[in-house]
JSON list of C-alpha atoms in Angstrom, two decimals:
[
{"chain": "I", "resi": 1, "resn": "MET", "atom": "CA", "xyz": [9.26, 12.16, -13.81]},
{"chain": "I", "resi": 2, "resn": "ALA", "atom": "CA", "xyz": [5.64, 11.74, -14.80]},
{"chain": "I", "resi": 3, "resn": "VAL", "atom": "CA", "xyz": [2.31, 9.91, -14.73]},
{"chain": "I", "resi": 4, "resn": "PHE", "atom": "CA", "xyz": [1.33, 7.50, -17.51]},
{"chain": "I", "resi": 5, "resn": "GLU", "atom": "CA", "xyz": [-2.16, 6.16, -18.16]},
{"chain": "I", "resi": 6, "resn": "HIS", "atom": "CA", "xyz": [-0.88, 2.94, -19.71]},
{"chain": "I", "resi": 7, "resn": "VAL", "atom": "CA", "xyz": [2.41, 1.08, -19.62]},
{"chain": "I", "resi": 8, "resn": "GLU", "atom": "CA", "xyz": [2.87, 1.43, -23.37]},
{"chain": "I", "resi": 9, "resn": "ASN", "atom": "CA", "xyz": [2.86, 5.23, -22.99]},
{"chain": "I", "resi": 10, "resn": "TRP", "atom": "CA", "xyz": [6.00, 4.87, -20.89]},
{"chain": "I", "resi": 11, "resn": "ALA", "atom": "CA", "xyz": [7.61, 1.83, -22.44]},
{"chain": "I", "resi": 12, "resn": "GLY", "atom": "CA", "xyz": [7.11, 2.70, -26.09]},
{"chain": "I", "resi": 13, "resn": "ALA", "atom": "CA", "xyz": [8.44, -0.18, -28.15]},
{"chain": "I", "resi": 14, "resn": "ASP", "atom": "CA", "xyz": [10.61, -1.52, -25.32]},
{"chain": "I", "resi": 15, "resn": "ALA", "atom": "CA", "xyz": [9.64, -4.73, -23.55]},
{"chain": "I", "resi": 16, "resn": "THR", "atom": "CA", "xyz": [12.11, -4.23, -20.68]},
{"chain": "I", "resi": 17, "resn": "LEU", "atom": "CA", "xyz": [12.37, -1.22, -18.40]},
{"chain": "I", "resi": 18, "resn": "ASN", "atom": "CA", "xyz": [14.77, -0.39, -15.57]},
{"chain": "I", "resi": 19, "resn": "THR", "atom": "CA", "xyz": [14.53, 1.55, -12.33]},
{"chain": "I", "resi": 20, "resn": "THR", "atom": "CA", "xyz": [16.04, 1.52, -8.84]},
{"chain": "I", "resi": 21, "resn": "VAL", "atom": "CA", "xyz": [12.90, 0.68, -6.85]},
{"chain": "I", "resi": 22, "resn": "CYS", "atom": "CA", "xyz": [9.65, -0.77, -8.18]},
{"chain": "I", "resi": 23, "resn": "VAL", "atom": "CA", "xyz": [6.59, -0.41, -5.95]},
{"chain": "I", "resi": 24, "resn": "ILE", "atom": "CA", "xyz": [3.60, -2.59, -6.81]},
{"chain": "I", "resi": 25, "resn": "GLY", "atom": "CA", "xyz": [0.42, -0.91, -5.61]},
{"chain": "I", "resi": 26, "resn": "SER", "atom": "CA", "xyz": [-0.58, 2.73, -5.10]},
{"chain": "I", "resi": 27, "resn": "GLY", "atom": "CA", "xyz": [-2.45, 2.41, -1.80]},
{"chain": "I", "resi": 28, "resn": "PRO", "atom": "CA", "xyz": [-1.37, 3.99, 1.49]},
{"chain": "I", "resi": 29, "resn": "ALA", "atom": "CA", "xyz": [1.66, 1.75, 2.08]},
{"chain": "I", "resi": 30, "resn": "GLY", "atom": "CA", "xyz": [3.02, 1.91, -1.46]},
{"chain": "I", "resi": 31, "resn": "ALA", "atom": "CA", "xyz": [2.34, 5.61, -1.87]},
{"chain": "I", "resi": 32, "resn": "ALA", "atom": "CA", "xyz": [3.94, 6.69, 1.41]},
{"chain": "I", "resi": 33, "resn": "LEU", "atom": "CA", "xyz": [7.09, 4.68, 0.74]},
{"chain": "I", "resi": 34, "resn": "ALA", "atom": "CA", "xyz": [7.38, 5.73, -2.91]},
{"chain": "I", "resi": 35, "resn": "VAL", "atom": "CA", "xyz": [7.07, 9.44, -2.12]},
{"chain": "I", "resi": 36, "resn": "GLU", "atom": "CA", "xyz": [9.70, 9.28, 0.63]},
{"chain": "I", "resi": 37, "resn": "LEU", "atom": "CA", "xyz": [12.18, 7.36, -1.53]},
{"chain": "I", "resi": 38, "resn": "ALA", "atom": "CA", "xyz": [11.71, 9.71, -4.47]},
{"chain": "I", "resi": 39, "resn": "ALA", "atom": "CA", "xyz": [12.20, 12.73, -2.21]},
{"chain": "I", "resi": 40, "resn": "ALA", "atom": "CA", "xyz": [15.53, 11.19, -1.18]},
{"chain": "I", "resi": 41, "resn": "GLY", "atom": "CA", "xyz": [16.65, 11.18, -4.83]},
{"chain": "I", "resi": 42, "resn": "ILE", "atom": "CA", "xyz": [15.95, 7.51, -5.58]},
{"chain": "I", "resi": 43, "resn": "ASP", "atom": "CA", "xyz": [14.29, 6.61, -8.88]},
{"chain": "I", "resi": 44, "resn": "VAL", "atom": "CA", "xyz": [10.97, 4.92, -8.13]},
{"chain": "I", "resi": 45, "resn": "VAL", "atom": "CA", "xyz": [8.35, 3.42, -10.41]},
{"chain": "I", "resi": 46, "resn": "VAL", "atom": "CA", "xyz": [4.89, 2.73, -8.98]},
{"chain": "I", "resi": 47, "resn": "LEU", "atom": "CA", "xyz": [2.79, 0.17, -10.84]},
{"chain": "I", "resi": 48, "resn": "GLU", "atom": "CA", "xyz": [-0.98, 0.39, -10.33]},
{"chain": "I", "resi": 49, "resn": "SER", "atom": "CA", "xyz": [-3.21, -2.24, -11.93]},
{"chain": "I", "resi": 50, "resn": "GLY", "atom": "CA", "xyz": [-6.25, 0.04, -11.93]},
{"chain": "I", "resi": 51, "resn": "SER", "atom": "CA", "xyz": [-6.93, 3.48, -13.34]},
{"chain": "I", "resi": 52, "resn": "GLY", "atom": "CA", "xyz": [-8.08, 6.72, -11.80]},
{"chain": "I", "resi": 53, "resn": "THR", "atom": "CA", "xyz": [-11.69, 5.49, -11.61]},
{"chain": "I", "resi": 54, "resn": "PRO", "atom": "CA", "xyz": [-13.24, 2.46, -9.87]},
{"chain": "I", "resi": 55, "resn": "ASP", "atom": "CA", "xyz": [-13.28, -0.88, -11.67]},
{"chain": "I", "resi": 56, "resn": "HIS", "atom": "CA", "xyz": [-16.33, -2.62, -10.25]},
{"chain": "I", "resi": 57, "resn": "ARG", "atom": "CA", "xyz": [-15.74, -5.66, -12.46]},
{"chain": "I", "resi": 58, "resn": "ALA", "atom": "CA", "xyz": [-12.60, -6.45, -10.49]},
{"chain": "I", "resi": 59, "resn": "GLU", "atom": "CA", "xyz": [-14.40, -5.84, -7.21]},
{"chain": "I", "resi": 60, "resn": "ILE", "atom": "CA", "xyz": [-17.14, -8.28, -8.15]},
{"chain": "I", "resi": 61, "resn": "THR", "atom": "CA", "xyz": [-14.55, -10.93, -8.99]},
{"chain": "I", "resi": 62, "resn": "VAL", "atom": "CA", "xyz": [-12.79, -10.45, -5.66]},
{"chain": "I", "resi": 63, "resn": "HIS", "atom": "CA", "xyz": [-16.10, -10.61, -3.81]},
{"chain": "I", "resi": 64, "resn": "ARG", "atom": "CA", "xyz": [-16.54, -14.13, -5.18]},
{"chain": "I", "resi": 65, "resn": "ALA", "atom": "CA", "xyz": [-13.28, -15.33, -3.65]},
{"chain": "I", "resi": 66, "resn": "ASP", "atom": "CA", "xyz": [-13.49, -18.17, -1.13]},
{"chain": "I", "resi": 67, "resn": "VAL", "atom": "CA", "xyz": [-13.20, -16.95, 2.45]},
{"chain": "I", "resi": 68, "resn": "THR", "atom": "CA", "xyz": [-13.61, -18.55, 5.86]},
{"chain": "I", "resi": 69, "resn": "GLY", "atom": "CA", "xyz": [-16.56, -17.16, 7.76]},
{"chain": "I", "resi": 70, "resn": "ARG", "atom": "CA", "xyz": [-18.54, -14.09, 6.81]},
{"chain": "I", "resi": 71, "resn": "ALA", "atom": "CA", "xyz": [-16.65, -11.24, 5.16]},
{"chain": "I", "resi": 72, "resn": "ASP", "atom": "CA", "xyz": [-17.65, -8.55, 2.67]},
{"chain": "I", "resi": 73, "resn": "LEU", "atom": "CA", "xyz": [-14.38, -8.16, 0.78]},
{"chain": "I", "resi": 74, "resn": "ARG", "atom": "CA", "xyz": [-15.62, -5.20, -1.23]},
{"chain": "I", "resi": 75, "resn": "PHE", "atom": "CA", "xyz": [-15.67, -3.11, 1.94]},
{"chain": "I", "resi": 76, "resn": "GLY", "atom": "CA", "xyz": [-11.87, -2.92, 1.94]},
{"chain": "I", "resi": 77, "resn": "PHE", "atom": "CA", "xyz": [-10.97, -3.36, -1.72]},
{"chain": "I", "resi": 78, "resn": "ALA", "atom": "CA", "xyz": [-10.75, -0.69, -4.42]},
{"chain": "I", "resi": 79, "resn": "HIS", "atom": "CA", "xyz": [-9.17, -1.53, -7.75]},
{"chain": "I", "resi": 80, "resn": "GLN", "atom": "CA", "xyz": [-7.98, 1.97, -8.66]},
{"chain": "I", "resi": 81, "resn": "LEU", "atom": "CA", "xyz": [-5.36, 4.64, -8.01]},
{"chain": "I", "resi": 82, "resn": "GLY", "atom": "CA", "xyz": [-5.06, 5.16, -4.26]},
{"chain": "I", "resi": 83, "resn": "GLY", "atom": "CA", "xyz": [-6.28, 1.69, -3.37]},
{"chain": "I", "resi": 84, "resn": "ALA", "atom": "CA", "xyz": [-8.29, 1.39, -0.20]},
{"chain": "I", "resi": 85, "resn": "THR", "atom": "CA", "xyz": [-7.90, 5.10, 0.61]},
{"chain": "I", "resi": 86, "resn": "ASN", "atom": "CA", "xyz": [-10.77, 5.59, -1.83]},
{"chain": "I", "resi": 87, "resn": "LEU", "atom": "CA", "xyz": [-12.90, 3.93, 0.87]},
{"chain": "I", "resi": 88, "resn": "TRP", "atom": "CA", "xyz": [-11.12, 5.23, 3.96]},
{"chain": "I", "resi": 89, "resn": "SER", "atom": "CA", "xyz": [-11.01, 8.78, 5.31]},
{"chain": "I", "resi": 90, "resn": "GLY", "atom": "CA", "xyz": [-8.00, 8.48, 7.59]},
{"chain": "I", "resi": 91, "resn": "ARG", "atom": "CA", "xyz": [-9.12, 6.88, 10.88]},
{"chain": "I", "resi": 92, "resn": "VAL", "atom": "CA", "xyz": [-5.98, 5.45, 12.48]},
{"chain": "I", "resi": 93, "resn": "ALA", "atom": "CA", "xyz": [-4.61, 3.85, 15.65]},
{"chain": "I", "resi": 94, "resn": "PRO", "atom": "CA", "xyz": [-1.38, 2.05, 16.49]},
{"chain": "I", "resi": 95, "resn": "MET", "atom": "CA", "xyz": [-1.26, -1.67, 15.80]},
{"chain": "I", "resi": 96, "resn": "ASP", "atom": "CA", "xyz": [-1.99, -3.92, 18.80]},
{"chain": "I", "resi": 97, "resn": "ALA", "atom": "CA", "xyz": [0.56, -6.37, 20.15]},
{"chain": "I", "resi": 98, "resn": "ILE", "atom": "CA", "xyz": [-1.70, -9.29, 19.23]},
{"chain": "I", "resi": 99, "resn": "ASP", "atom": "CA", "xyz": [-1.47, -8.25, 15.56]},
{"chain": "I", "resi": 100, "resn": "PHE", "atom": "CA", "xyz": [2.16, -9.44, 15.53]},
{"chain": "I", "resi": 101, "resn": "GLU", "atom": "CA", "xyz": [1.91, -12.53, 17.73]},
{"chain": "I", "resi": 102, "resn": "THR", "atom": "CA", "xyz": [1.59, -16.16, 16.75]},
{"chain": "I", "resi": 103, "resn": "ARG", "atom": "CA", "xyz": [-1.95, -17.46, 17.26]},
{"chain": "I", "resi": 104, "resn": "ALA", "atom": "CA", "xyz": [-2.53, -21.19, 17.31]},
{"chain": "I", "resi": 105, "resn": "TRP", "atom": "CA", "xyz": [-5.85, -20.85, 15.51]},
{"chain": "I", "resi": 106, "resn": "VAL", "atom": "CA", "xyz": [-4.39, -18.74, 12.64]},
{"chain": "I", "resi": 107, "resn": "PRO", "atom": "CA", "xyz": [-2.18, -20.71, 10.24]},
{"chain": "I", "resi": 108, "resn": "GLU", "atom": "CA", "xyz": [1.24, -19.15, 9.56]},
{"chain": "I", "resi": 109, "resn": "SER", "atom": "CA", "xyz": [0.56, -16.27, 11.94]},
{"chain": "I", "resi": 110, "resn": "GLY", "atom": "CA", "xyz": [3.22, -14.26, 13.73]},
{"chain": "I", "resi": 111, "resn": "TRP", "atom": "CA", "xyz": [5.63, -11.60, 12.49]},
{"chain": "I", "resi": 112, "resn": "PRO", "atom": "CA", "xyz": [9.44, -11.36, 12.88]},
{"chain": "I", "resi": 113, "resn": "LEU", "atom": "CA", "xyz": [8.99, -8.07, 14.78]},
{"chain": "I", "resi": 114, "resn": "ALA", "atom": "CA", "xyz": [6.98, -6.81, 17.73]},
{"chain": "I", "resi": 115, "resn": "ALA", "atom": "CA", "xyz": [4.57, -3.90, 17.98]},
{"chain": "I", "resi": 116, "resn": "ASP", "atom": "CA", "xyz": [7.20, -1.72, 19.68]},
{"chain": "I", "resi": 117, "resn": "ALA", "atom": "CA", "xyz": [9.41, -1.93, 16.57]},
{"chain": "I", "resi": 118, "resn": "LEU", "atom": "CA", "xyz": [6.97, 0.38, 14.75]},
{"chain": "I", "resi": 119, "resn": "ALA", "atom": "CA", "xyz": [6.90, 3.07, 17.45]},
{"chain": "I", "resi": 120, "resn": "PRO", "atom": "CA", "xyz": [9.60, 5.29, 15.85]},
{"chain": "I", "resi": 121, "resn": "TYR", "atom": "CA", "xyz": [7.63, 5.43, 12.59]},
{"chain": "I", "resi": 122, "resn": "TYR", "atom": "CA", "xyz": [4.23, 6.54, 13.87]},
{"chain": "I", "resi": 123, "resn": "GLU", "atom": "CA", "xyz": [5.33, 10.16, 14.14]},
{"chain": "I", "resi": 124, "resn": "ARG", "atom": "CA", "xyz": [6.40, 10.17, 10.48]},
{"chain": "I", "resi": 125, "resn": "ALA", "atom": "CA", "xyz": [3.12, 8.58, 9.47]},
{"chain": "I", "resi": 126, "resn": "GLY", "atom": "CA", "xyz": [1.29, 11.20, 11.50]},
{"chain": "I", "resi": 127, "resn": "ARG", "atom": "CA", "xyz": [2.95, 13.97, 9.52]},
{"chain": "I", "resi": 128, "resn": "VAL", "atom": "CA", "xyz": [1.64, 12.50, 6.28]},
{"chain": "I", "resi": 129, "resn": "LEU", "atom": "CA", "xyz": [-1.89, 12.28, 7.67]},
{"chain": "I", "resi": 130, "resn": "GLY", "atom": "CA", "xyz": [-1.85, 15.59, 9.52]},
{"chain": "I", "resi": 131, "resn": "ILE", "atom": "CA", "xyz": [-2.28, 14.10, 13.01]},
{"chain": "I", "resi": 132, "resn": "PRO", "atom": "CA", "xyz": [-0.01, 14.31, 16.09]},
{"chain": "I", "resi": 133, "resn": "GLY", "atom": "CA", "xyz": [0.97, 10.67, 15.70]},
{"chain": "I", "resi": 134, "resn": "HIS", "atom": "CA", "xyz": [2.76, 8.51, 18.25]},
{"chain": "I", "resi": 135, "resn": "GLY", "atom": "CA", "xyz": [2.50, 9.63, 21.87]},
{"chain": "I", "resi": 136, "resn": "HIS", "atom": "CA", "xyz": [-0.97, 11.12, 21.44]},
{"chain": "I", "resi": 137, "resn": "PHE", "atom": "CA", "xyz": [-3.05, 7.96, 21.75]},
{"chain": "I", "resi": 138, "resn": "ALA", "atom": "CA", "xyz": [-4.60, 7.00, 25.07]},
{"chain": "I", "resi": 139, "resn": "GLY", "atom": "CA", "xyz": [-2.38, 4.69, 27.09]},
{"chain": "I", "resi": 140, "resn": "GLU", "atom": "CA", "xyz": [0.87, 6.03, 25.61]},
{"chain": "I", "resi": 141, "resn": "GLU", "atom": "CA", "xyz": [3.36, 7.95, 27.70]},
{"chain": "I", "resi": 142, "resn": "GLY", "atom": "CA", "xyz": [2.52, 11.66, 27.65]},
{"chain": "I", "resi": 143, "resn": "ALA", "atom": "CA", "xyz": [-0.87, 11.14, 26.03]},
{"chain": "I", "resi": 144, "resn": "THR", "atom": "CA", "xyz": [-4.04, 12.87, 27.22]},
{"chain": "I", "resi": 145, "resn": "PRO", "atom": "CA", "xyz": [-5.64, 10.68, 29.91]},
{"chain": "I", "resi": 146, "resn": "ASN", "atom": "CA", "xyz": [-8.50, 8.54, 28.66]},
{"chain": "I", "resi": 147, "resn": "PRO", "atom": "CA", "xyz": [-11.71, 9.84, 30.29]},
{"chain": "I", "resi": 148, "resn": "PHE", "atom": "CA", "xyz": [-13.36, 6.46, 29.75]},
{"chain": "I", "resi": 149, "resn": "ALA", "atom": "CA", "xyz": [-10.63, 4.39, 31.44]},
{"chain": "I", "resi": 150, "resn": "SER", "atom": "CA", "xyz": [-12.10, 1.63, 33.54]},
{"chain": "I", "resi": 151, "resn": "PRO", "atom": "CA", "xyz": [-10.88, -1.70, 34.95]},
{"chain": "I", "resi": 152, "resn": "VAL", "atom": "CA", "xyz": [-13.91, -3.40, 33.39]},
{"chain": "I", "resi": 153, "resn": "ILE", "atom": "CA", "xyz": [-14.02, -1.67, 30.00]},
{"chain": "I", "resi": 154, "resn": "GLU", "atom": "CA", "xyz": [-11.35, -2.09, 27.33]},
{"chain": "I", "resi": 155, "resn": "THR", "atom": "CA", "xyz": [-11.06, 0.99, 25.13]},
{"chain": "I", "resi": 156, "resn": "LYS", "atom": "CA", "xyz": [-9.16, 1.79, 21.95]},
{"chain": "I", "resi": 157, "resn": "VAL", "atom": "CA", "xyz": [-8.59, 5.37, 20.81]},
{"chain": "I", "resi": 158, "resn": "PHE", "atom": "CA", "xyz": [-8.47, 6.39, 17.16]},
{"chain": "I", "resi": 159, "resn": "GLN", "atom": "CA", "xyz": [-7.49, 9.64, 15.48]},
{"chain": "I", "resi": 160, "resn": "TRP", "atom": "CA", "xyz": [-8.80, 11.03, 12.21]},
{"chain": "I", "resi": 161, "resn": "ALA", "atom": "CA", "xyz": [-6.63, 12.59, 9.53]},
{"chain": "I", "resi": 162, "resn": "ARG", "atom": "CA", "xyz": [-7.01, 16.36, 9.42]},
{"chain": "I", "resi": 163, "resn": "HIS", "atom": "CA", "xyz": [-8.22, 16.06, 5.83]},
{"chain": "I", "resi": 164, "resn": "PRO", "atom": "CA", "xyz": [-9.41, 12.85, 4.14]},
{"chain": "I", "resi": 165, "resn": "PHE", "atom": "CA", "xyz": [-6.20, 11.20, 2.98]},
{"chain": "I", "resi": 166, "resn": "HIS", "atom": "CA", "xyz": [-6.04, 9.85, -0.58]},
{"chain": "I", "resi": 167, "resn": "ALA", "atom": "CA", "xyz": [-2.87, 7.97, -1.52]},
{"chain": "I", "resi": 168, "resn": "GLY", "atom": "CA", "xyz": [-3.42, 8.69, -5.21]},
{"chain": "I", "resi": 169, "resn": "ASP", "atom": "CA", "xyz": [-3.36, 12.44, -4.62]},
{"chain": "I", "resi": 170, "resn": "HIS", "atom": "CA", "xyz": [-0.23, 12.00, -2.49]},
{"chain": "I", "resi": 171, "resn": "LEU", "atom": "CA", "xyz": [1.47, 10.27, -5.43]},
{"chain": "I", "resi": 172, "resn": "MET", "atom": "CA", "xyz": [0.21, 12.67, -8.10]},
{"chain": "I", "resi": 173, "resn": "GLU", "atom": "CA", "xyz": [1.55, 15.65, -6.19]},
{"chain": "I", "resi": 174, "resn": "ALA", "atom": "CA", "xyz": [4.97, 14.00, -5.94]},
{"chain": "I", "resi": 175, "resn": "ALA", "atom": "CA", "xyz": [5.16, 12.72, -9.54]},
{"chain": "I", "resi": 176, "resn": "ARG", "atom": "CA", "xyz": [5.76, 16.17, -10.98]},
{"chain": "I", "resi": 177, "resn": "PRO", "atom": "CA", "xyz": [8.17, 16.76, -13.88]},
{"chain": "I", "resi": 178, "resn": "GLY", "atom": "CA", "xyz": [11.74, 16.66, -12.63]},
{"chain": "I", "resi": 179, "resn": "SER", "atom": "CA", "xyz": [10.99, 14.35, -9.70]},
{"chain": "I", "resi": 180, "resn": "HIS", "atom": "CA", "xyz": [12.33, 10.83, -9.23]},
{"chain": "I", "resi": 181, "resn": "LEU", "atom": "CA", "xyz": [8.84, 9.30, -9.17]},
{"chain": "I", "resi": 182, "resn": "THR", "atom": "CA", "xyz": [7.03, 7.66, -12.10]},
{"chain": "I", "resi": 183, "resn": "LEU", "atom": "CA", "xyz": [3.44, 6.46, -11.71]},
{"chain": "I", "resi": 184, "resn": "ILE", "atom": "CA", "xyz": [1.98, 4.04, -14.25]},
{"chain": "I", "resi": 185, "resn": "LEU", "atom": "CA", "xyz": [-1.72, 3.17, -14.28]},
{"chain": "I", "resi": 186, "resn": "ASN", "atom": "CA", "xyz": [-3.42, 0.19, -15.92]},
{"chain": "I", "resi": 187, "resn": "ALA", "atom": "CA", "xyz": [-0.25, -1.83, -15.31]},
{"chain": "I", "resi": 188, "resn": "PRO", "atom": "CA", "xyz": [-1.27, -5.12, -13.66]},
{"chain": "I", "resi": 189, "resn": "VAL", "atom": "CA", "xyz": [1.66, -7.19, -12.38]},
{"chain": "I", "resi": 190, "resn": "THR", "atom": "CA", "xyz": [0.91, -10.82, -13.17]},
{"chain": "I", "resi": 191, "resn": "ALA", "atom": "CA", "xyz": [4.18, -12.40, -12.00]},
{"chain": "I", "resi": 192, "resn": "LEU", "atom": "CA", "xyz": [7.47, -11.79, -10.21]},
{"chain": "I", "resi": 193, "resn": "GLU", "atom": "CA", "xyz": [10.42, -13.42, -11.95]},
{"chain": "I", "resi": 194, "resn": "GLU", "atom": "CA", "xyz": [13.21, -14.84, -9.80]},
{"chain": "I", "resi": 195, "resn": "ASN", "atom": "CA", "xyz": [16.83, -15.33, -10.70]},
{"chain": "I", "resi": 196, "resn": "GLU", "atom": "CA", "xyz": [18.32, -18.77, -11.22]},
{"chain": "I", "resi": 197, "resn": "ASN", "atom": "CA", "xyz": [18.62, -19.74, -7.56]},
{"chain": "I", "resi": 198, "resn": "ALA", "atom": "CA", "xyz": [15.10, -18.41, -6.76]},
{"chain": "I", "resi": 199, "resn": "ARG", "atom": "CA", "xyz": [16.35, -16.10, -4.01]},
{"chain": "I", "resi": 200, "resn": "ILE", "atom": "CA", "xyz": [16.17, -12.67, -5.67]},
{"chain": "I", "resi": 201, "resn": "ILE", "atom": "CA", "xyz": [13.35, -11.08, -7.65]},
{"chain": "I", "resi": 202, "resn": "ARG", "atom": "CA", "xyz": [14.74, -9.75, -10.91]},
{"chain": "I", "resi": 203, "resn": "ALA", "atom": "CA", "xyz": [11.64, -8.45, -12.70]},
{"chain": "I", "resi": 204, "resn": "ALA", "atom": "CA", "xyz": [7.96, -7.60, -12.33]},
{"chain": "I", "resi": 205, "resn": "VAL", "atom": "CA", "xyz": [5.96, -8.82, -15.30]},
{"chain": "I", "resi": 206, "resn": "ILE", "atom": "CA", "xyz": [3.16, -6.57, -16.57]},
{"chain": "I", "resi": 207, "resn": "ARG", "atom": "CA", "xyz": [0.55, -7.90, -18.98]},
{"chain": "I", "resi": 208, "resn": "ASP", "atom": "CA", "xyz": [-1.60, -5.12, -20.37]},
{"chain": "I", "resi": 209, "resn": "GLY", "atom": "CA", "xyz": [-5.06, -5.26, -21.87]},
{"chain": "I", "resi": 210, "resn": "HIS", "atom": "CA", "xyz": [-3.61, -6.00, -25.32]},
{"chain": "I", "resi": 211, "resn": "ASP", "atom": "CA", "xyz": [-1.79, -9.08, -23.98]},
{"chain": "I", "resi": 212, "resn": "ARG", "atom": "CA", "xyz": [1.50, -7.23, -24.33]},
{"chain": "I", "resi": 213, "resn": "VAL", "atom": "CA", "xyz": [4.21, -8.20, -21.83]},
{"chain": "I", "resi": 214, "resn": "VAL", "atom": "CA", "xyz": [6.58, -5.66, -20.28]},
{"chain": "I", "resi": 215, "resn": "ARG", "atom": "CA", "xyz": [9.21, -6.50, -17.66]},
{"chain": "I", "resi": 216, "resn": "VAL", "atom": "CA", "xyz": [10.32, -3.95, -15.09]},
{"chain": "I", "resi": 217, "resn": "HIS", "atom": "CA", "xyz": [13.78, -4.62, -13.67]},
{"chain": "I", "resi": 218, "resn": "ALA", "atom": "CA", "xyz": [14.77, -3.00, -10.37]},
{"chain": "I", "resi": 219, "resn": "ARG", "atom": "CA", "xyz": [17.29, -3.32, -7.58]},
{"chain": "I", "resi": 220, "resn": "CYS", "atom": "CA", "xyz": [14.47, -3.54, -5.02]},
{"chain": "I", "resi": 221, "resn": "PHE", "atom": "CA", "xyz": [10.80, -4.55, -5.27]},
{"chain": "I", "resi": 222, "resn": "VAL", "atom": "CA", "xyz": [8.08, -3.59, -2.84]},
{"chain": "I", "resi": 223, "resn": "VAL", "atom": "CA", "xyz": [4.86, -5.61, -2.96]},
{"chain": "I", "resi": 224, "resn": "ALA", "atom": "CA", "xyz": [2.20, -3.27, -1.57]},
{"chain": "I", "resi": 225, "resn": "ALA", "atom": "CA", "xyz": [-0.85, -4.63, -3.34]},
{"chain": "I", "resi": 226, "resn": "GLY", "atom": "CA", "xyz": [-2.91, -4.99, -0.17]},
{"chain": "I", "resi": 227, "resn": "GLY", "atom": "CA", "xyz": [-3.87, -8.09, 1.76]},
{"chain": "I", "resi": 228, "resn": "ILE", "atom": "CA", "xyz": [-6.40, -9.12, -0.89]},
{"chain": "I", "resi": 229, "resn": "GLY", "atom": "CA", "xyz": [-4.30, -8.16, -3.92]}
]
């Protein structure tokens, strides 16, 4: 398919568009999933609220959000194609077990899966990043022994992507003419519309800079707008 700078370039006069999968967000999670689905022959539309360049006005607004404790939100937020990969060069490590567990001091914490459930997917993620992936981190079966292992020191090993990974480039390479991937920039999703019984999302609502509303209907929606978005 193609890449469009604005939703009106794709939608034309239509106010309703249809696809199989709609991915909201062009960061690492949204990009990796969208490229794999499109390669499998599934029509995918990726909606990115930003453009190809940074929007510091949005970053300033986010930085003013109320947070508990001390946190510089701009450190991990980029309102543009590729999301946080504009700030991140590809340093990775497997998630820790505590990341998935319920913690009494964190409201609504806990996930319906454990850390081990992700193990089969680390190798695939490693191929995208150009690293060996699962099984090559210290502490994993078959991994190189950790030279700093100690009963009194807790260590965590990271790997770096072979080349700085940018999710936007990953999408642009895949959204070539004839592919099943469409990327639309400057397409902020302002709402998700549910069906009558409020159990299924039926449309993502885009409101562009001219206050024009476009609805994207899909069989499946993926919200990958980042923890802040």
